[in-house]
Tab-separated table of C-alpha atoms in Angstrom:
chain	number	residue	atom	x	y	z
A	1	MET	CA	18.948	15.023	-3.761
A	2	TYR	CA	16.029	12.794	-4.751
A	3	LYS	CA	13.157	12.670	-2.423
A	4	LEU	CA	10.555	10.683	-4.302
A	5	VAL	CA	10.677	7.683	-6.545
A	6	ALA	CA	7.569	6.718	-8.687
A	7	LEU	CA	7.279	3.263	-10.079
A	8	ASP	CA	5.169	1.720	-12.677
A	9	MET	CA	4.035	-1.861	-11.677
A	10	ASP	CA	3.593	-4.311	-14.610
A	11	GLY	CA	6.820	-4.704	-16.587
A	12	THR	CA	8.734	-2.256	-14.141
A	13	LEU	CA	8.308	-3.113	-10.357
A	14	LEU	CA	6.999	-6.731	-10.948
A	15	ASN	CA	8.871	-9.254	-12.738
A	16	SER	CA	7.363	-11.470	-15.680
A	17	GLU	CA	5.826	-13.667	-13.027
A	18	LYS	CA	3.917	-10.495	-11.688
A	19	ALA	CA	5.991	-10.791	-8.438
A	20	LEU	CA	8.332	-8.743	-6.323
A	21	THR	CA	11.877	-9.963	-5.884
A	22	SER	CA	13.671	-9.847	-2.596
A	23	ARG	CA	16.301	-7.550	-3.908
A	24	VAL	CA	13.730	-4.973	-5.196
A	25	ARG	CA	11.774	-5.320	-1.894
A	26	GLU	CA	14.954	-4.710	0.274
A	27	ALA	CA	15.868	-1.664	-1.907
A	28	ILE	CA	12.547	-0.029	-1.398
A	29	LYS	CA	12.676	-0.762	2.313
A	30	SER	CA	16.101	0.790	2.584
A	31	ALA	CA	15.001	3.873	0.738
A	32	LYS	CA	12.012	4.343	2.939
A	33	GLU	CA	14.312	4.010	6.014
A	34	GLN	CA	16.228	6.936	4.432
A	35	GLY	CA	13.177	9.080	4.244
A	36	ILE	CA	12.612	8.552	0.501
A	37	LYS	CA	8.847	8.557	-0.456
A	38	VAL	CA	8.108	5.763	-2.875
A	39	VAL	CA	4.762	5.893	-4.943
A	40	LEU	CA	3.322	3.414	-7.260
A	41	ALA	CA	1.797	4.778	-10.473
A	42	SER	CA	-0.201	2.181	-12.568
A	43	GLY	CA	-2.900	1.826	-14.951
A	44	ARG	CA	-4.367	-0.727	-12.660
A	45	PRO	CA	-7.323	0.146	-10.303
A	46	PHE	CA	-6.752	0.617	-6.690
A	47	GLU	CA	-7.965	-2.922	-5.726
A	48	GLY	CA	-5.330	-4.282	-8.196
A	49	MET	CA	-2.591	-2.320	-6.573
A	50	LEU	CA	-3.488	-2.773	-2.913
A	51	PRO	CA	-1.804	-6.277	-2.385
A	52	THR	CA	1.553	-4.851	-3.654
A	53	LEU	CA	1.163	-1.633	-1.721
A	54	LYS	CA	0.707	-3.865	1.413
A	55	GLU	CA	3.505	-6.100	0.599
A	56	LEU	CA	5.826	-2.947	0.378
A	57	ASP	CA	4.362	-1.249	3.403
A	58	LEU	CA	3.179	1.599	1.143
A	59	ASP	CA	-0.267	1.620	2.689
A	60	GLY	CA	0.227	4.029	5.496
A	61	ALA	CA	-1.342	7.438	6.356
A	62	ASP	CA	1.352	9.387	4.438
A	63	ASP	CA	1.339	7.094	1.355
A	64	TYR	CA	0.060	8.084	-2.107
A	65	VAL	CA	-0.835	6.060	-5.054
A	66	LEU	CA	-1.696	6.973	-8.643
A	67	THR	CA	-4.295	4.700	-10.096
A	68	TYR	CA	-6.109	4.316	-13.483
A	69	ASN	CA	-3.027	5.992	-15.120
A	70	ALA	CA	-3.371	8.930	-12.683
A	71	SER	CA	-7.002	9.505	-13.278
A	72	LEU	CA	-7.206	9.189	-9.440
A	73	ILE	CA	-4.486	10.111	-7.007
A	74	LEU	CA	-5.262	8.758	-3.635
A	75	LYS	CA	-4.043	8.701	-0.031
A	76	VAL	CA	-3.671	5.012	0.446
A	77	ALA	CA	-4.914	4.506	3.989
A	78	CYS	CA	-8.085	6.487	3.824
A	79	LYS	CA	-8.528	6.491	0.065
A	80	SER	CA	-9.186	10.285	0.154
A	81	VAL	CA	-8.808	11.908	-3.282
A	82	VAL	CA	-5.885	14.283	-3.803
A	83	SER	CA	-6.568	14.816	-7.519
A	84	SER	CA	-8.928	13.368	-10.086
A	85	ALA	CA	-9.496	13.758	-13.939
A	86	ILE	CA	-12.111	11.267	-15.248
A	87	LEU	CA	-14.466	10.563	-18.099
A	88	THR	CA	-18.207	10.423	-18.447
A	89	GLY	CA	-20.814	7.842	-19.411
A	90	GLN	CA	-21.246	9.569	-22.629
A	91	ASP	CA	-17.557	9.052	-23.395
A	92	ALA	CA	-17.977	5.321	-22.779
A	93	ILE	CA	-21.079	5.299	-25.056
A	94	ASP	CA	-19.277	7.071	-27.887
A	95	LEU	CA	-16.125	4.977	-27.630
A	96	ASN	CA	-18.137	1.752	-27.502
A	97	LYS	CA	-19.853	2.729	-30.765
A	98	LEU	CA	-16.375	3.297	-32.186
A	99	ALA	CA	-15.075	-0.026	-30.948
A	100	ASP	CA	-17.927	-1.744	-32.603
A	101	LYS	CA	-17.175	-0.079	-35.917
A	102	LEU	CA	-13.533	-0.977	-35.629
A	103	GLY	CA	-14.325	-4.582	-34.636
A	104	VAL	CA	-12.591	-4.624	-31.129
A	105	ASN	CA	-13.701	-5.428	-27.709
A	106	ILE	CA	-14.033	-2.735	-24.920
A	107	LEU	CA	-14.266	-2.387	-21.216
A	108	ALA	CA	-14.655	0.586	-18.864
A	109	TYR	CA	-14.296	1.238	-15.104
A	110	SER	CA	-17.370	2.865	-13.758
A	111	MET	CA	-16.994	4.633	-10.324
A	112	THR	CA	-20.362	3.049	-9.184
A	113	ARG	CA	-20.574	-0.257	-11.262
A	114	GLY	CA	-16.859	-1.305	-11.249
A	115	LEU	CA	-15.391	-3.069	-14.145
A	116	ILE	CA	-17.916	-3.408	-17.043
A	117	THR	CA	-17.838	-4.818	-20.558
A	118	PRO	CA	-20.567	-5.207	-23.169
A	119	LYS	CA	-19.759	-8.881	-23.536
A	120	GLN	CA	-17.545	-11.560	-21.934
A	121	ASN	CA	-14.154	-11.892	-23.622
A	122	GLU	CA	-10.679	-13.176	-22.746
A	123	TYR	CA	-9.150	-9.792	-22.308
A	124	THR	CA	-11.733	-8.563	-19.800
A	125	ASP	CA	-11.173	-11.978	-18.066
A	126	TYR	CA	-7.475	-11.258	-18.017
A	127	GLU	CA	-7.865	-7.647	-16.565
A	128	ALA	CA	-10.202	-8.996	-13.830
A	129	LYS	CA	-7.958	-11.760	-12.843
A	130	LEU	CA	-4.862	-9.598	-12.915
A	131	ASN	CA	-6.531	-7.154	-10.475
A	132	GLY	CA	-8.436	-9.724	-8.357
A	133	ILE	CA	-11.690	-8.169	-9.057
A	134	GLU	CA	-15.115	-9.192	-10.598
A	135	TYR	CA	-16.744	-7.681	-13.682
A	136	SER	CA	-20.159	-7.573	-15.118
A	137	GLU	CA	-21.641	-7.523	-18.627
A	138	PHE	CA	-23.499	-4.276	-19.162
A	139	ASP	CA	-24.825	-2.548	-22.260
A	140	PHE	CA	-22.915	0.686	-22.465
A	141	ASN	CA	-25.910	2.328	-24.143
A	142	MET	CA	-27.686	2.055	-20.743
A	143	LEU	CA	-24.983	4.267	-19.069
A	144	ASP	CA	-26.069	7.636	-17.782
A	145	ALA	CA	-24.431	10.284	-19.861
A	146	ASP	CA	-23.002	11.993	-16.752
A	147	GLU	CA	-21.914	8.885	-14.947
A	148	ASP	CA	-18.400	8.911	-13.624
A	149	ILE	CA	-16.099	6.681	-15.660
A	150	LEU	CA	-12.501	6.310	-14.676
A	151	LYS	CA	-11.245	4.937	-17.960
A	152	VAL	CA	-12.260	3.154	-21.052
A	153	MET	CA	-9.949	0.464	-22.750
A	154	MET	CA	-10.189	-1.051	-26.268
A	155	ILE	CA	-8.929	-4.572	-25.821
A	156	ASP	CA	-8.176	-7.280	-28.311
A	157	GLN	CA	-5.407	-9.424	-29.825
A	158	GLU	CA	-2.350	-7.419	-30.811
A	159	GLN	CA	-2.823	-7.507	-34.569
A	160	THR	CA	-6.584	-6.599	-34.476
A	161	LEU	CA	-5.926	-3.756	-31.904
A	162	SER	CA	-3.092	-2.360	-33.978
A	163	LYS	CA	-5.252	-2.103	-37.023
A	164	ALA	CA	-8.015	-0.427	-34.938
A	165	VAL	CA	-5.591	1.978	-33.523
A	166	GLU	CA	-4.344	3.036	-36.943
A	167	GLN	CA	-8.005	3.900	-37.848
A	168	LEU	CA	-8.714	6.012	-34.686
A	169	PRO	CA	-10.083	9.493	-35.733
A	170	LYS	CA	-7.382	12.122	-35.326
A	171	SER	CA	-9.885	14.208	-33.431
A	172	LEU	CA	-9.689	11.850	-30.468
A	173	GLN	CA	-6.210	13.216	-29.767
A	174	GLU	CA	-7.851	16.533	-28.917
A	175	LYS	CA	-10.488	14.900	-26.645
A	176	TYR	CA	-8.596	12.175	-24.703
A	177	SER	CA	-5.291	11.127	-23.262
A	178	MET	CA	-4.556	7.778	-24.979
A	179	ALA	CA	-1.886	5.259	-24.489
A	180	ARG	CA	-1.143	1.600	-25.228
A	181	SER	CA	-0.326	-0.032	-22.011
A	182	THR	CA	0.170	-3.643	-23.333
A	183	PRO	CA	0.014	-5.184	-26.907
A	184	PHE	CA	-3.648	-5.950	-26.236
A	185	PHE	CA	-4.811	-2.850	-24.221
A	186	TYR	CA	-5.451	0.687	-25.603
A	187	GLU	CA	-6.540	3.175	-22.998
A	188	PHE	CA	-8.670	6.265	-23.128
A	189	MET	CA	-8.524	8.763	-20.245
A	190	ASN	CA	-9.609	12.273	-19.466
A	191	LYS	CA	-7.487	14.715	-21.515
A	192	ASN	CA	-5.908	15.969	-18.249
A	193	SER	CA	-5.020	12.403	-17.106
A	194	ASN	CA	-1.704	10.827	-17.675
A	195	LYS	CA	1.037	9.769	-15.299
A	196	GLY	CA	3.057	12.910	-16.089
A	197	MET	CA	0.201	15.294	-15.151
A	198	GLY	CA	-0.418	13.032	-12.097
A	199	MET	CA	3.206	13.309	-10.971
A	200	ALA	CA	2.990	17.110	-11.411
A	201	ALA	CA	-0.200	17.333	-9.303
A	202	LEU	CA	1.444	15.037	-6.591
A	203	THR	CA	4.729	16.855	-6.616
A	204	ALA	CA	2.765	20.225	-6.005
A	205	HIS	CA	0.735	18.645	-3.186
A	206	LEU	CA	3.909	17.577	-1.441
A	207	GLY	CA	5.842	20.780	-2.084
A	208	LEU	CA	8.511	19.123	-4.160
A	209	THR	CA	9.970	19.982	-7.508
A	210	ALA	CA	10.317	17.738	-10.600
A	211	GLU	CA	14.193	17.783	-10.243
A	212	GLN	CA	13.652	15.944	-6.883
A	213	ILE	CA	11.657	13.109	-8.537
A	214	ILE	CA	12.705	9.806	-10.213
A	215	CYS	CA	10.054	8.057	-12.376
A	216	VAL	CA	10.589	4.482	-13.630
A	217	GLY	CA	8.539	2.784	-16.398
A	218	ASP	CA	8.477	0.571	-19.418
A	219	ALA	CA	5.418	1.348	-21.502
A	220	ALA	CA	3.852	4.161	-23.556
A	221	ASN	CA	1.571	5.100	-20.606
A	222	ASP	CA	4.711	5.755	-18.585
A	223	LEU	CA	6.252	7.971	-21.151
A	224	GLU	CA	4.858	11.369	-19.806
A	225	MET	CA	6.031	10.772	-16.151
A	226	ILE	CA	9.490	9.734	-17.463
A	227	LYS	CA	9.628	12.911	-19.437
A	228	TYR	CA	8.430	15.026	-16.377
A	229	ALA	CA	10.900	13.633	-13.808
A	230	GLY	CA	14.246	15.060	-12.896
A	231	LEU	CA	15.442	11.558	-13.662
A	232	GLY	CA	13.368	9.558	-16.034
A	233	VAL	CA	14.304	5.898	-16.027
A	234	ALA	CA	13.279	3.178	-18.744
A	235	MET	CA	13.417	-0.508	-18.114
A	236	GLU	CA	15.634	-2.465	-20.566
A	237	ASN	CA	12.372	-4.401	-21.474
A	238	GLY	CA	10.689	-1.099	-22.096
A	239	SER	CA	9.387	0.129	-25.514
A	240	ASP	CA	11.893	1.920	-27.895
A	241	GLU	CA	9.978	5.171	-27.471
A	242	VAL	CA	10.245	5.067	-23.702
A	243	LYS	CA	13.993	4.276	-23.820
A	244	ALA	CA	14.541	7.162	-26.278
A	245	ASN	CA	13.063	9.667	-23.857
A	246	ALA	CA	14.714	8.304	-20.795
A	247	ASP	CA	17.667	9.831	-18.935
A	248	TYR	CA	18.873	6.392	-17.903
A	249	ILE	CA	18.099	2.759	-18.964
A	250	THR	CA	18.187	0.281	-16.175
A	251	ALA	CA	18.188	-3.527	-16.269
A	252	SER	CA	14.989	-5.404	-17.133
A	253	ASN	CA	12.178	-6.300	-14.715
A	254	ASP	CA	13.507	-9.750	-14.582
A	255	GLN	CA	16.972	-8.583	-13.696
A	256	ASP	CA	16.043	-6.360	-10.720
A	257	GLY	CA	16.147	-3.143	-12.744
A	258	VAL	CA	14.124	-1.331	-10.156
A	259	ALA	CA	16.652	-2.234	-7.476
A	260	HIS	CA	19.560	-1.062	-9.660
A	261	VAL	CA	17.915	2.461	-9.776
A	262	PHE	CA	17.657	2.709	-5.995
A	263	GLU	CA	21.125	1.507	-5.469
A	264	LYS	CA	22.645	3.742	-8.091
A	265	TYR	CA	20.834	6.858	-7.430
A	266	VAL	CA	19.289	6.723	-3.952
A	267	LEU	CA	21.079	4.382	-1.544
A	268	ASN	CA	24.568	5.424	-2.530
């Protein structure tokens, strides 16, 4: 019997209008009433997830959330840290130099400074607006080497970013957990930070097993948790790689795909 369902947000839980449909909302409500724990797992910062957590009544004392691609796992109500795996200021400095060399923009989430970028650009504007937060322009070379950095993202138009990703040194794979979360975002996290590792940490914390978990997602940063879960589910709108590794492919995020999962595997 499944006891926990983990859901990505963008492209999965939310439709193309970045909204919850009534069918999805009701499916989650019914699952909670049956004692199923529902957890959101997103690349977004906590602030960008909180409105949806509140809308789904997932902001209580016993609710958990995976933020920044599981770089932080928090108890929602008190924001206490269950698990963390983050970067340093030196990582941001080094990746900024590489971004300059490759000709792409960059941003980072600092634990103390919030969302920062070396220069204003449309993709940082998008990230800030999406999550309802502010950002500041900041010279990454001025970061403290040991400053806590949650994640770094290379950001640019799809073709430019794709070309840059192709030129990334192979050595980065040994140093960072990396994933493309949208056509214009490429994310760098701590080597021990991805949604699969995050789900493993939360599963252990809750005394559950992987076989009791359903994970649903659409993009490359969802791949590890889909492979980890007892039932890994890909959205019809998901990437080919995610669908190839899933146990089940549900309908798209514009066709209540998440509700289908609950109705097929949890509510019945």
